[in-house]
XYZ file of C-alpha atoms in Angstrom:
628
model
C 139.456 126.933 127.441
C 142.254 129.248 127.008
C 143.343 131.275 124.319
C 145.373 128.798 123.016
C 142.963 126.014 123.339
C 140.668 124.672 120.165
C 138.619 121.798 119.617
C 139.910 120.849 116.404
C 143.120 121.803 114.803
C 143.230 122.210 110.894
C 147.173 121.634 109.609
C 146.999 123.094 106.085
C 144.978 125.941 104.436
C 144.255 123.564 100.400
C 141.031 122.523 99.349
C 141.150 119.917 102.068
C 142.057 122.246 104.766
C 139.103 124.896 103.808
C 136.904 122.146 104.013
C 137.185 120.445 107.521
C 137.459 123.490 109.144
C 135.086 125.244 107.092
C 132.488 122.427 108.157
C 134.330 121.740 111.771
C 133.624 125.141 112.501
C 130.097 125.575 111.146
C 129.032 122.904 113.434
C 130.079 124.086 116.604
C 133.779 123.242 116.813
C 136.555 125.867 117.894
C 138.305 125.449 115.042
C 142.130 127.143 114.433
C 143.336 126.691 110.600
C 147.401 126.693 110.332
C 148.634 127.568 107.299
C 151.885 128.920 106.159
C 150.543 131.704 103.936
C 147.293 133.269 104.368
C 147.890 134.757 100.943
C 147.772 131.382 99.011
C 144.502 129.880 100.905
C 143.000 127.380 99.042
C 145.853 128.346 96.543
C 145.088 126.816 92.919
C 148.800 125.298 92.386
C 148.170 123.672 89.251
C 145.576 124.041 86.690
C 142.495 126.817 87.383
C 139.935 125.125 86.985
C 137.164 123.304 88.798
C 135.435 120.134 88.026
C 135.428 117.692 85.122
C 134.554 114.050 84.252
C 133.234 112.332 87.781
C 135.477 115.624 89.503
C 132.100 117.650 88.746
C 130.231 115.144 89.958
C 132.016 115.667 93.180
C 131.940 119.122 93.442
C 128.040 119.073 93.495
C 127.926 116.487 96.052
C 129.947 119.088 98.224
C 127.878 121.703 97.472
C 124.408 119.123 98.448
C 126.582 118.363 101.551
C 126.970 122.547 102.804
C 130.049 122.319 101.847
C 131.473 125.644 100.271
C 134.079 124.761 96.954
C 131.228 124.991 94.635
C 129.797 128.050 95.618
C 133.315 129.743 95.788
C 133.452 128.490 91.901
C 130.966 129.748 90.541
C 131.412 133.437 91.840
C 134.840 133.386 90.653
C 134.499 131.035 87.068
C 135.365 133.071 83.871
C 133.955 130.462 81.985
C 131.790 127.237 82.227
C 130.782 123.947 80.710
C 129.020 121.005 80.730
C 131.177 118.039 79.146
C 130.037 114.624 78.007
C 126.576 116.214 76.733
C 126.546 114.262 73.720
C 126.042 110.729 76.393
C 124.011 109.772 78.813
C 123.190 111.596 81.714
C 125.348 109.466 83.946
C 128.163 110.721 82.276
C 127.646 114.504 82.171
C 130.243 116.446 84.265
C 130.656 120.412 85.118
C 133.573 122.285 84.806
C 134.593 125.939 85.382
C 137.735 127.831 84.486
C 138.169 129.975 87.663
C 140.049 133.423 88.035
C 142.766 131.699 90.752
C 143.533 135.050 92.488
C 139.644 135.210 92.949
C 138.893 131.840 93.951
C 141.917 132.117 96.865
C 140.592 135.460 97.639
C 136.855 134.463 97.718
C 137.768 131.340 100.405
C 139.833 133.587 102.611
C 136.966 135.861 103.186
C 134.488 133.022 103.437
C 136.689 131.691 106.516
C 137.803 135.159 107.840
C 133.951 135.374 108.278
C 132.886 132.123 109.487
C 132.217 131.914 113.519
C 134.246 129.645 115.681
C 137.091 129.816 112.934
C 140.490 131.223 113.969
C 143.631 131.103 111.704
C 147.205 131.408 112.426
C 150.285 131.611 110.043
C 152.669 129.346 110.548
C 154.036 125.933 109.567
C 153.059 123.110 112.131
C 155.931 121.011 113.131
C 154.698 118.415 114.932
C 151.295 116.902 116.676
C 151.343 116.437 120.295
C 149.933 113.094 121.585
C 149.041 111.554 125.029
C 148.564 108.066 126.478
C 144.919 107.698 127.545
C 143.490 104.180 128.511
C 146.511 102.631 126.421
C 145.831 104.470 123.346
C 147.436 107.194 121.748
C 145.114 110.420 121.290
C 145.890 114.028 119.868
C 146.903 116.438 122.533
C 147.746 119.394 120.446
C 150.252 121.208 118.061
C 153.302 122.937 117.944
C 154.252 124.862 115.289
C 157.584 126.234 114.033
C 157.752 129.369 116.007
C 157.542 127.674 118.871
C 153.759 127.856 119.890
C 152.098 124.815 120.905
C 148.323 124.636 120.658
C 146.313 122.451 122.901
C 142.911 120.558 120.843
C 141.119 117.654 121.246
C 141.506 116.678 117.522
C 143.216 117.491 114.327
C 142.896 117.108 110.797
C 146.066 117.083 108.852
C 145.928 117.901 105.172
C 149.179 118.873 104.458
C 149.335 118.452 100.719
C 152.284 118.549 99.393
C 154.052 120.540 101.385
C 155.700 117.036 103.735
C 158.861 116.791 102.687
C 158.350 118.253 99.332
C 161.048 118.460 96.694
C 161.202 120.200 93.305
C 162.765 119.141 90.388
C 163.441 121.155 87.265
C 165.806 119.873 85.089
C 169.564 118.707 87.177
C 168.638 121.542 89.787
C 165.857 120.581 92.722
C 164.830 122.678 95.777
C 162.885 122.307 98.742
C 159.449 123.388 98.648
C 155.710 122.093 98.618
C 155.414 124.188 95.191
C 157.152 127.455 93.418
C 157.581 129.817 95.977
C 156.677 128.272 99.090
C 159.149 126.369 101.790
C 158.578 122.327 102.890
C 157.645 121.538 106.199
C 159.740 119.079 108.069
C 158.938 116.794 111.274
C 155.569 115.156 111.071
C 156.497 112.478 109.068
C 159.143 111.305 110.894
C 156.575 111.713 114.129
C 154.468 109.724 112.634
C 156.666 107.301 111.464
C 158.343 106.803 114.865
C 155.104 106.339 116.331
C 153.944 103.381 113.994
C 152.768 105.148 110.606
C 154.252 104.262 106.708
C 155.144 106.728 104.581
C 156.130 106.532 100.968
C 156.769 108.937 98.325
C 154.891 110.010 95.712
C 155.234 113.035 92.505
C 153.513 115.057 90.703
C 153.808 118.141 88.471
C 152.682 120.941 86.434
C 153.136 122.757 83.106
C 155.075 126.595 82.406
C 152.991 129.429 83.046
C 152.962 131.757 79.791
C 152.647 135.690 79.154
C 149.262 135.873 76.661
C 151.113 138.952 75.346
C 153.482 136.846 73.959
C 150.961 134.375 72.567
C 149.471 134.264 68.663
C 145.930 133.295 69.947
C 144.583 133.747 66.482
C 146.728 130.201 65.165
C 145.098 128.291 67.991
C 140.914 126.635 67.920
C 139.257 128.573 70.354
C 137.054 126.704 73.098
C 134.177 128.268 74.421
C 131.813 128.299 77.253
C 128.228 126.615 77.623
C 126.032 129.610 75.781
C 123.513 128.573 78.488
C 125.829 128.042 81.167
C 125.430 126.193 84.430
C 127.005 126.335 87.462
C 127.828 124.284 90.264
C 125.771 125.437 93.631
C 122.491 124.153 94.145
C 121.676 127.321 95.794
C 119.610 129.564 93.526
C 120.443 132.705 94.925
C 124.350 132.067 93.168
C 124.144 132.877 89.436
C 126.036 131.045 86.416
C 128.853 133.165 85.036
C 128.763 136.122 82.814
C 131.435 136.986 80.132
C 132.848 133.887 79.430
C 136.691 133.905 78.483
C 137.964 130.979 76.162
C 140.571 128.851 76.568
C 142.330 127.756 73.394
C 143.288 124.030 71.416
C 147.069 124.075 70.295
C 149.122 120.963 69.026
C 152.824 119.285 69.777
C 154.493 118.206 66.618
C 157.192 115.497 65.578
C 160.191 119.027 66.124
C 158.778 119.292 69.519
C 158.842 115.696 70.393
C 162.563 115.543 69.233
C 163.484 118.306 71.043
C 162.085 116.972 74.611
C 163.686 113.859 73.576
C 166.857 115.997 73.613
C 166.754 116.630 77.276
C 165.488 112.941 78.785
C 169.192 112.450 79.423
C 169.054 115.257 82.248
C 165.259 114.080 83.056
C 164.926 113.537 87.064
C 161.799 111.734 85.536
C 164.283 109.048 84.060
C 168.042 109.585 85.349
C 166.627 108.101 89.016
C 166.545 111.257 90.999
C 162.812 111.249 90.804
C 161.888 108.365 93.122
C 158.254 109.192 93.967
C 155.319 107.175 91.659
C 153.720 109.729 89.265
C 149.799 110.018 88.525
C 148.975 107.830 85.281
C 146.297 109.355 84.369
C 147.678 113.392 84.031
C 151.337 112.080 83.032
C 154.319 114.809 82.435
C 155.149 115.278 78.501
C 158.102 113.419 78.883
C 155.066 110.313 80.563
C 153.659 110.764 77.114
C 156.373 110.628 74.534
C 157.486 107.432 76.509
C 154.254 105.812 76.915
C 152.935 107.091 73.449
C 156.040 106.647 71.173
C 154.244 106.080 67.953
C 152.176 109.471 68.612
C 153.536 112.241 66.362
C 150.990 115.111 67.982
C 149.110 115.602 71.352
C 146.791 118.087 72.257
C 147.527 120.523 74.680
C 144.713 123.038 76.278
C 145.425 127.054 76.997
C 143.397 128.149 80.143
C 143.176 131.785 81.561
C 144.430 132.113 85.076
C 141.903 134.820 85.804
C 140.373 138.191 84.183
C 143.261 140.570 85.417
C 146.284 138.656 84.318
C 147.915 137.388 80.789
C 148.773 134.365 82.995
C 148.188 130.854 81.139
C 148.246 127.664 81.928
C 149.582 125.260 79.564
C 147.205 121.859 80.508
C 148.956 118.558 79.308
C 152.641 120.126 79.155
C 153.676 119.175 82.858
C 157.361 118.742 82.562
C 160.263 118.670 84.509
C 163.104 118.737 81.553
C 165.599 121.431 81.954
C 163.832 125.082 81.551
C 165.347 125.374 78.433
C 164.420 122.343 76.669
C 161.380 123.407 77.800
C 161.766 126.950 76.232
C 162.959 125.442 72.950
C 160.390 123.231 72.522
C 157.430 125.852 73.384
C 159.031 128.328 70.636
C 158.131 125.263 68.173
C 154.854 125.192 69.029
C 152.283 126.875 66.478
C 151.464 130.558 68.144
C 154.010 130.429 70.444
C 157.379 130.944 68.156
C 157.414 134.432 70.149
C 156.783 133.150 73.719
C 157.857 134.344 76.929
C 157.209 132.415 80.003
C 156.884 133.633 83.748
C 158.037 130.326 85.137
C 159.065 126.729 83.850
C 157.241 123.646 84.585
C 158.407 121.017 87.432
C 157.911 118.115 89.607
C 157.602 117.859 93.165
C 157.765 114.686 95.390
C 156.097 114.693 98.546
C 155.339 112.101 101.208
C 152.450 110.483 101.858
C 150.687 107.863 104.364
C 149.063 104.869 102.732
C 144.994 105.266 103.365
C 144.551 101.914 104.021
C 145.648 103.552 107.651
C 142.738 104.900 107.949
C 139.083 104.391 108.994
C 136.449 104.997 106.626
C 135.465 108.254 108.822
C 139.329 109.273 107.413
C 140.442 109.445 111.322
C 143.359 107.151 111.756
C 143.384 103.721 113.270
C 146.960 104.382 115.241
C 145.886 107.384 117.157
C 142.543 108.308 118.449
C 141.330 111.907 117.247
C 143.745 112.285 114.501
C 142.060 112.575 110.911
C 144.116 112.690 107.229
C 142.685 114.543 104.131
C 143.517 115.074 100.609
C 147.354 114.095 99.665
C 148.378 113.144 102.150
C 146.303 110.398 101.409
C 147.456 109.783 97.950
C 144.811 111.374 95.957
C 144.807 113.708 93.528
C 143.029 116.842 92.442
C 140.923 119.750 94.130
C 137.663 117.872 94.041
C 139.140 114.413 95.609
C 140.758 116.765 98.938
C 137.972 118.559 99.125
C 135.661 116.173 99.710
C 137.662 114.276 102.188
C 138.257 117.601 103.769
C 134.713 118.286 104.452
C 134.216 114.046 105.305
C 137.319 114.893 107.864
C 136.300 117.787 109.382
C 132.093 116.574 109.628
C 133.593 113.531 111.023
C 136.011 114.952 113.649
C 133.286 117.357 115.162
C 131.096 114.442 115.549
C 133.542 112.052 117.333
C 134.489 115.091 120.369
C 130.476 115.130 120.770
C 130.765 111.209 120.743
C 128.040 110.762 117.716
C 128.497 108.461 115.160
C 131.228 109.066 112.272
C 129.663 109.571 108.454
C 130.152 107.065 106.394
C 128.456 107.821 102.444
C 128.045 104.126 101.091
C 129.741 103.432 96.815
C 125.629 104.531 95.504
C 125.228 107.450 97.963
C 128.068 109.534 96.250
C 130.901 109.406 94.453
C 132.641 110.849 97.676
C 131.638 107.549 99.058
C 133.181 105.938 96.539
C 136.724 108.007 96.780
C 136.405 106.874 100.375
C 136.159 103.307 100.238
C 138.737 103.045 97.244
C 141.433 104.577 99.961
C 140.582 102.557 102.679
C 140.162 99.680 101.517
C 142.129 99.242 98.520
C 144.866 101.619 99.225
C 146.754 103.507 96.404
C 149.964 102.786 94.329
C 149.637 105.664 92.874
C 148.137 109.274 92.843
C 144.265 108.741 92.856
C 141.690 110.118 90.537
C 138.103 109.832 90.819
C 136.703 108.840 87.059
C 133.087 107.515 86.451
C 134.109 104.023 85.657
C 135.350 103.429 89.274
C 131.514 103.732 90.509
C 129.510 100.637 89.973
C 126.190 102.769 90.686
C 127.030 106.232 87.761
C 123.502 106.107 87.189
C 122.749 106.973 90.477
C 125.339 109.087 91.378
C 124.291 111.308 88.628
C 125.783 115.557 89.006
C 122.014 116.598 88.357
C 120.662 114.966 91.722
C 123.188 115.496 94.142
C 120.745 117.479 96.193
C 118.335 114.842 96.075
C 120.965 112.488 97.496
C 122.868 114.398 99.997
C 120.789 117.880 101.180
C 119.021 116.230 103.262
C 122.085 114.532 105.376
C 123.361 118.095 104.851
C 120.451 119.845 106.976
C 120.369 116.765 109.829
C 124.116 117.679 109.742
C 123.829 121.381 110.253
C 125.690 122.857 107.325
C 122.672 123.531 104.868
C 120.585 126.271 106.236
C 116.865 126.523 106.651
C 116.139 128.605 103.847
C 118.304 125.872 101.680
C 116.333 123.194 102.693
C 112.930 124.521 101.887
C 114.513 125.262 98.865
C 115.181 121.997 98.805
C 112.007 120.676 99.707
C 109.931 122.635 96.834
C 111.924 121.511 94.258
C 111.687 117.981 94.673
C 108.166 118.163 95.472
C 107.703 120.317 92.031
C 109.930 117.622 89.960
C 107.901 114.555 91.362
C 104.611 116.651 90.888
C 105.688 117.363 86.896
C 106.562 113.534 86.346
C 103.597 112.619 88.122
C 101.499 115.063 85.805
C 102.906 113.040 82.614
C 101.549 109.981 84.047
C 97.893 110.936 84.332
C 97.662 113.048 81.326
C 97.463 111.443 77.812
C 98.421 112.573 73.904
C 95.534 111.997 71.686
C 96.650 110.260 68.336
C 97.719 113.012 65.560
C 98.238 115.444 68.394
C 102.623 115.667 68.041
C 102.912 113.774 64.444
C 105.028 117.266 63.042
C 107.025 117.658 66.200
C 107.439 113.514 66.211
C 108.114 113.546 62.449
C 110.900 116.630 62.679
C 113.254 114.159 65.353
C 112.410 111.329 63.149
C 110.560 109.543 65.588
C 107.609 106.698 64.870
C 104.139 108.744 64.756
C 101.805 107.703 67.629
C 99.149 104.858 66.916
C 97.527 105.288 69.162
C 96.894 107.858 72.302
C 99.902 107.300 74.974
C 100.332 109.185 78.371
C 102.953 111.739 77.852
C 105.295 110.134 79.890
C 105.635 107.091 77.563
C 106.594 109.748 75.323
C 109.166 111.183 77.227
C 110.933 107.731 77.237
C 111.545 108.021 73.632
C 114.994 108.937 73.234
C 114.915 112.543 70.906
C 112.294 113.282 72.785
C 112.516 115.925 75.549
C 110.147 117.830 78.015
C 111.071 121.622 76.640
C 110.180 120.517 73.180
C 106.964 118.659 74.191
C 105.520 121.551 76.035
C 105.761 123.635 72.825
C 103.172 121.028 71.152
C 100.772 120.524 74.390
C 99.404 123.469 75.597
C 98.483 121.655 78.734
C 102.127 120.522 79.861
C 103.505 124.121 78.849
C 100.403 125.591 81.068
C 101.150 123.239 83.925
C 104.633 124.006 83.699
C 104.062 127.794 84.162
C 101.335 128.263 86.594
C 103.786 126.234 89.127
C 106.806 128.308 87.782
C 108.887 124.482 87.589
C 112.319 125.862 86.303
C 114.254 124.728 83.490
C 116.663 122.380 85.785
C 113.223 121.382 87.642
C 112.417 120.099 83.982
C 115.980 118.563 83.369
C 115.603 116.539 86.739
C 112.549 114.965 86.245
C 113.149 114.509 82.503
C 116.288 112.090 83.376
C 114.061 110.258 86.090
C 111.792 109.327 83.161
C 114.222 108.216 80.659
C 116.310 106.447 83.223
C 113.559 105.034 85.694
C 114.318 101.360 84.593
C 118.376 102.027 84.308
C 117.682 103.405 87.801
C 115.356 101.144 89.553
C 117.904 98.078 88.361
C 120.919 100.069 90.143
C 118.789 100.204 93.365
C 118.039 96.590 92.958
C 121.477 95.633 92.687
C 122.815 97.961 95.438
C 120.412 96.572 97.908
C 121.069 93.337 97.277
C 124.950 94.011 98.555
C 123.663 96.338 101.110
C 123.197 93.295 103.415
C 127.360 92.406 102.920
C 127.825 95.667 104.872
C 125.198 95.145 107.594
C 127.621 92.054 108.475
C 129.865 92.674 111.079
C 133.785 91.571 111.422
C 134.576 91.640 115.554
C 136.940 94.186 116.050
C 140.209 92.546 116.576
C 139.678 89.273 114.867
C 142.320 87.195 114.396
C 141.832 86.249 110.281
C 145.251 84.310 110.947
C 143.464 81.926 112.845
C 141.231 81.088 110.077
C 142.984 78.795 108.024
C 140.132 78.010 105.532
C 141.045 81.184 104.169
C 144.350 81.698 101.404
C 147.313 82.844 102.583
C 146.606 86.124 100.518
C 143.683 86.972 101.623
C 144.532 86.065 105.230
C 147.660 88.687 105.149
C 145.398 91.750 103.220
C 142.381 91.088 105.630
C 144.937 90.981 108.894
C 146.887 94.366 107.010
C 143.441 96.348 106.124
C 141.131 95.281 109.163
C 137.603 95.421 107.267
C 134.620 96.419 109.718
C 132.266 94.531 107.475
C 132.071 91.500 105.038
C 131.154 94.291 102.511
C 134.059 96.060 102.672
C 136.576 92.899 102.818
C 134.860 92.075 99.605
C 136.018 94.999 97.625
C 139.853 94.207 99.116
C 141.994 93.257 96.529
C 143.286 89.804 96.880
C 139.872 88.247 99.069
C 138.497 86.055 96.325
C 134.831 85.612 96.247
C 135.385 82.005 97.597
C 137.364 83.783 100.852
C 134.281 85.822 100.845
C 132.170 82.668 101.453
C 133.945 81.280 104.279
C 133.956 84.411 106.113
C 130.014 85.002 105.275
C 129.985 81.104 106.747
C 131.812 82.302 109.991
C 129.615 85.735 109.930
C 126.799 85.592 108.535
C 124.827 83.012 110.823
């Protein structure tokens, strides 16, 4: 192999990109990681932060996997929190404000450091491909300075960097964000060679001076007191010295002011052609949308502990800077404000995912793999996890093993997954909670208990990580095996069950029917039995030990009942589709469903199932062709 030879090829250095070749190269894979900057590595580009409703979720299954985005987040959080506490379990989610200097920082020297990973500067301008046994397959790369790389494989996760345009008002530039240049080439290579492309947009908010800022007429939000954190590992500790980020409101002046400026809007004058993300929608989005709203919240975050750099979360605009400035100065606190930079939209391209296989590799051309926007997600969390999918999956195909597939209740990364391939995107994707079927299962607390040990077969969690491992889930079924056998006398907790306002015992119940009572919990309990408290200590079971097997209990029907069901449709995806069936030829089923299945090419009757536009009665006829 020469000097300019790699296994696998990494085009972009985002979330994504620090992923696959994180994991590519952790397995065994010359890996070489192209990025324009080596400054803005896993650069934070919009808000710093990590995490959040079913994005937590996500993060810890990346962390169970070996992957490395959690870790990096909780060295480098300046503050951290647990949201959704007050419901179930299914629904709690971690998130960490991050210093964004240290986060970018942290990765580089993460990768700098990892064997078998190389990086070069410089902006890849196209992907070389060869004819092999009448298929297309990844040859190499060349890049804008004219070097051409030769690899077996390469995982593009370009971002938004493909043809990326910024809009701020009437004036637009070329750029993948503030600062940085576009990169031109691929897509029309791809496009020649068979791919579609579309456009899509996003955007993000005016950075502000805190110097300038009246913190003291703004709600303050703190950190967890007890916070969390995101790594499994328990040699990483939760933050220290929280900072807070801060709760301001918009007001009826503000909203007339924007109004002022839709005229010159790219949003709404047409220049803007690219679909925007419903679910984290510009100011302008909201005013629109939300016409009767005379207020919306907006949330200050630090952008690390060394800088009076905020960002302003749910102020994404791309209105002329100084309709932008006007309508700041009218905000409570920030009637002095100075700003380092206005907020703006970028459109980018992207390929459709239902182009892909669920492994993320391509179904045009052998050996090349998509992650993160390109595939029309949105989010850290959502391209990191295809990242680290990507780059697991395209070290396993040049050793010719079997790609990983996570199933909808193995993870929510799973779930991501599927939803691209198989129902494609018409707009920015988001992971949320409600698009799992299985959120009790798929719970952020047992992520390791799902995923670690795939992780260790895999290679990426270490020895010492999997014994880890090992003794805690042996210790958390050990503890909720310990409140089956052992029993509460009658009289024994009647203050403790009196002060939650629960029923007094009549008569004696294991402590585990206890637990299931819902004000209930372990911590308490142990403060009342002597003998749980004593069984706790001598086998030094920490307090998440106690959390885990806690939510087991309470949720052990909830649970079982998921499993249940999930089997059950388990057997859809051990039914095979031939590859290269004609579905045209089957004229039993609807026109509809005959044109999605033909467009999408499901593998399995599970996964034509879940295609939008195959009724269940289409489902039927190709379970009668299949499933005998």
């Amino acid at each position: 192999m020469t000097a300019l030879a790699y296994d696998i090829i990494v085009i972009g250095a985002g979330h994504a990109g620090c992923e696959a070749a994180s994991a590519a190269a952790r397995m065994g894979s010359r890996t070489l990681l192209l990025t324009m900057d080596m400054v803005k590595i896993a650069d934070m580009s919009c808000n710093p932060a990590i995490g959040g409703v079913a994005k937590g979720q996500i993060i810890r299954e990346i962390d169970a996997l070996g992957g490395q985005t959690g870790r990096i987040a909780d060295l480098t959080s300046v503050q951290f929190r647990m949201l959704n506490r007050s419901k179930g379990a299914a629904m709690w989610s971690p998130r960490a404000q991050c210093d964004k200097r240290a986060f970018s920082a942290e990765w580089r020297r993460t990768l700098e450091n990892t064997v078998n990973l190389y990086i070069w500067q410089d902006t890849a301008s196209e992907i070389v491909f060869t004819e092999h046994d009448g298929r297309c397959r990844v040859r190499g790369v060349k890049t804008r300075m004219g070097v051409e790389f030769e690899c077996k494989a390469v995982v593009l996760t370009a971002g938004t960097f493909l043809s990326g345009l910024m809009h701020c008002g009437e004036a637009h530039a070329d750029g993948g964000r503030a600062g940085d240049g576009a990169s031109y080439g691929i897509t029309e290579q791809l496009k020649a060679v068979g791919f579609e492309a579309a456009r899509m947009k996003t955007g993000t908010p005016a950075r502000l001076d805190a110097r300038t800022i009246n913190f003291e007429e703004m709600e303050p939000q703190y950190g967890d007191e007890n916070p969390s954190k995101f790594s499994f590992d328990p040699d990483i500790e939760p933050v220290k010295d929280q900072l807070p980020c801060f709760l301001v409101h918009t007001s009826e002046e503000v909203h007339a002011i924007l109004r002022s400026g839709f005229d010159r809007s790219p949003l709404f004058n047409g220049t803007i052609k690219g679909i925007g993300p419903r679910y984290c929608p510009s100011i302008e989005d909201k005013l629109r949308t939300f016409a009767d709203r005379d207020s919306h919240q907006l949330f200050l975050e630090p952008e690390g502990r060394s800088t009076n750099e905020y960002y302003l979360n749910g102020f994404s605009s791309s209105l002329p800077y100084e309709v932008q400035l006007e309508a700041l100065h009218k905000i409570r606190g920030m009637e002095d404000l100075h700003i380092y930079r206005p907020g703006y939209a970028i459109e980018y391209d992207y390929f459709p995912p239902t182009q892909l296989h669920h492994s993320l590799a391509t179904k045009l051309i052998d050996n090349l793999y998509f992650a993160g926007q390109v595939n029309g997600t949105t989010g850290y969390e959502e391209a990191a996890a295809q990242g680290l999918m990507a780059g697991i999956n395209a070290h396993r195909q040049l050793r010719g093993e079997e790609p990983v597939v996570l199933q909808r209740d193995e993870a929510y990364i799973g779930v991501l997954i599927d939803d691209l391939v198989t129902k494609g995107v018409d707009e920015p994707y988001r992971m949320f909670t409600s698009r799992a079927e299985y959120r009790i299962l798929l719970r952020q607390d047992n992520a390791d208990m799902r995923l670690t040990p795939k992780g260790y077969e895999l290679g990426l969690i270490s020895e010492r990580r999997h014994r880890i491992f090992a003794e805690k889930k042996s210790l958390v079924e050990s503890l909720i095996s310990f409140t089956r056998r052992q029993s509460i006398r009658i009289g024994e907790i009647d203050d403790y069950l009196k002060s939650i306002g629960s029923e007094p015992m009549t008569q004696g119940r294991r402590i585990y029917d206890i637990i299931l009572r819902s004000d209930v919990t372990i911590s308490a309990l142990r403060r009342e039995l002597p003998k749980l408290d004593r069984f706790i200590s001598d086998n030094e079971i920490s307090d998440e030990m106690i959390e885990a097997a806690e939510i087991e209990i309470k949720y052990h029907g909830y649970i079982e009942r998921e499993k249940f069901i999930a089997q059950k449709l388990h057997r859809l995806e051990n039914i095979a589709i031939p590859d290269g069936f004609d579905f045209n030829s089957m004229q039993s089923l609807t026109i509809e469903a005959r044109q999605k299945l033909s467009r999408i090419r499901p593998t399995t009757i599970g996964q034509a199932s879940r295609i939008p536009g195959v009724s269940p009665a289409d489902v039927n006829v190709l379970l009668v062709k299949f499933g005998r």
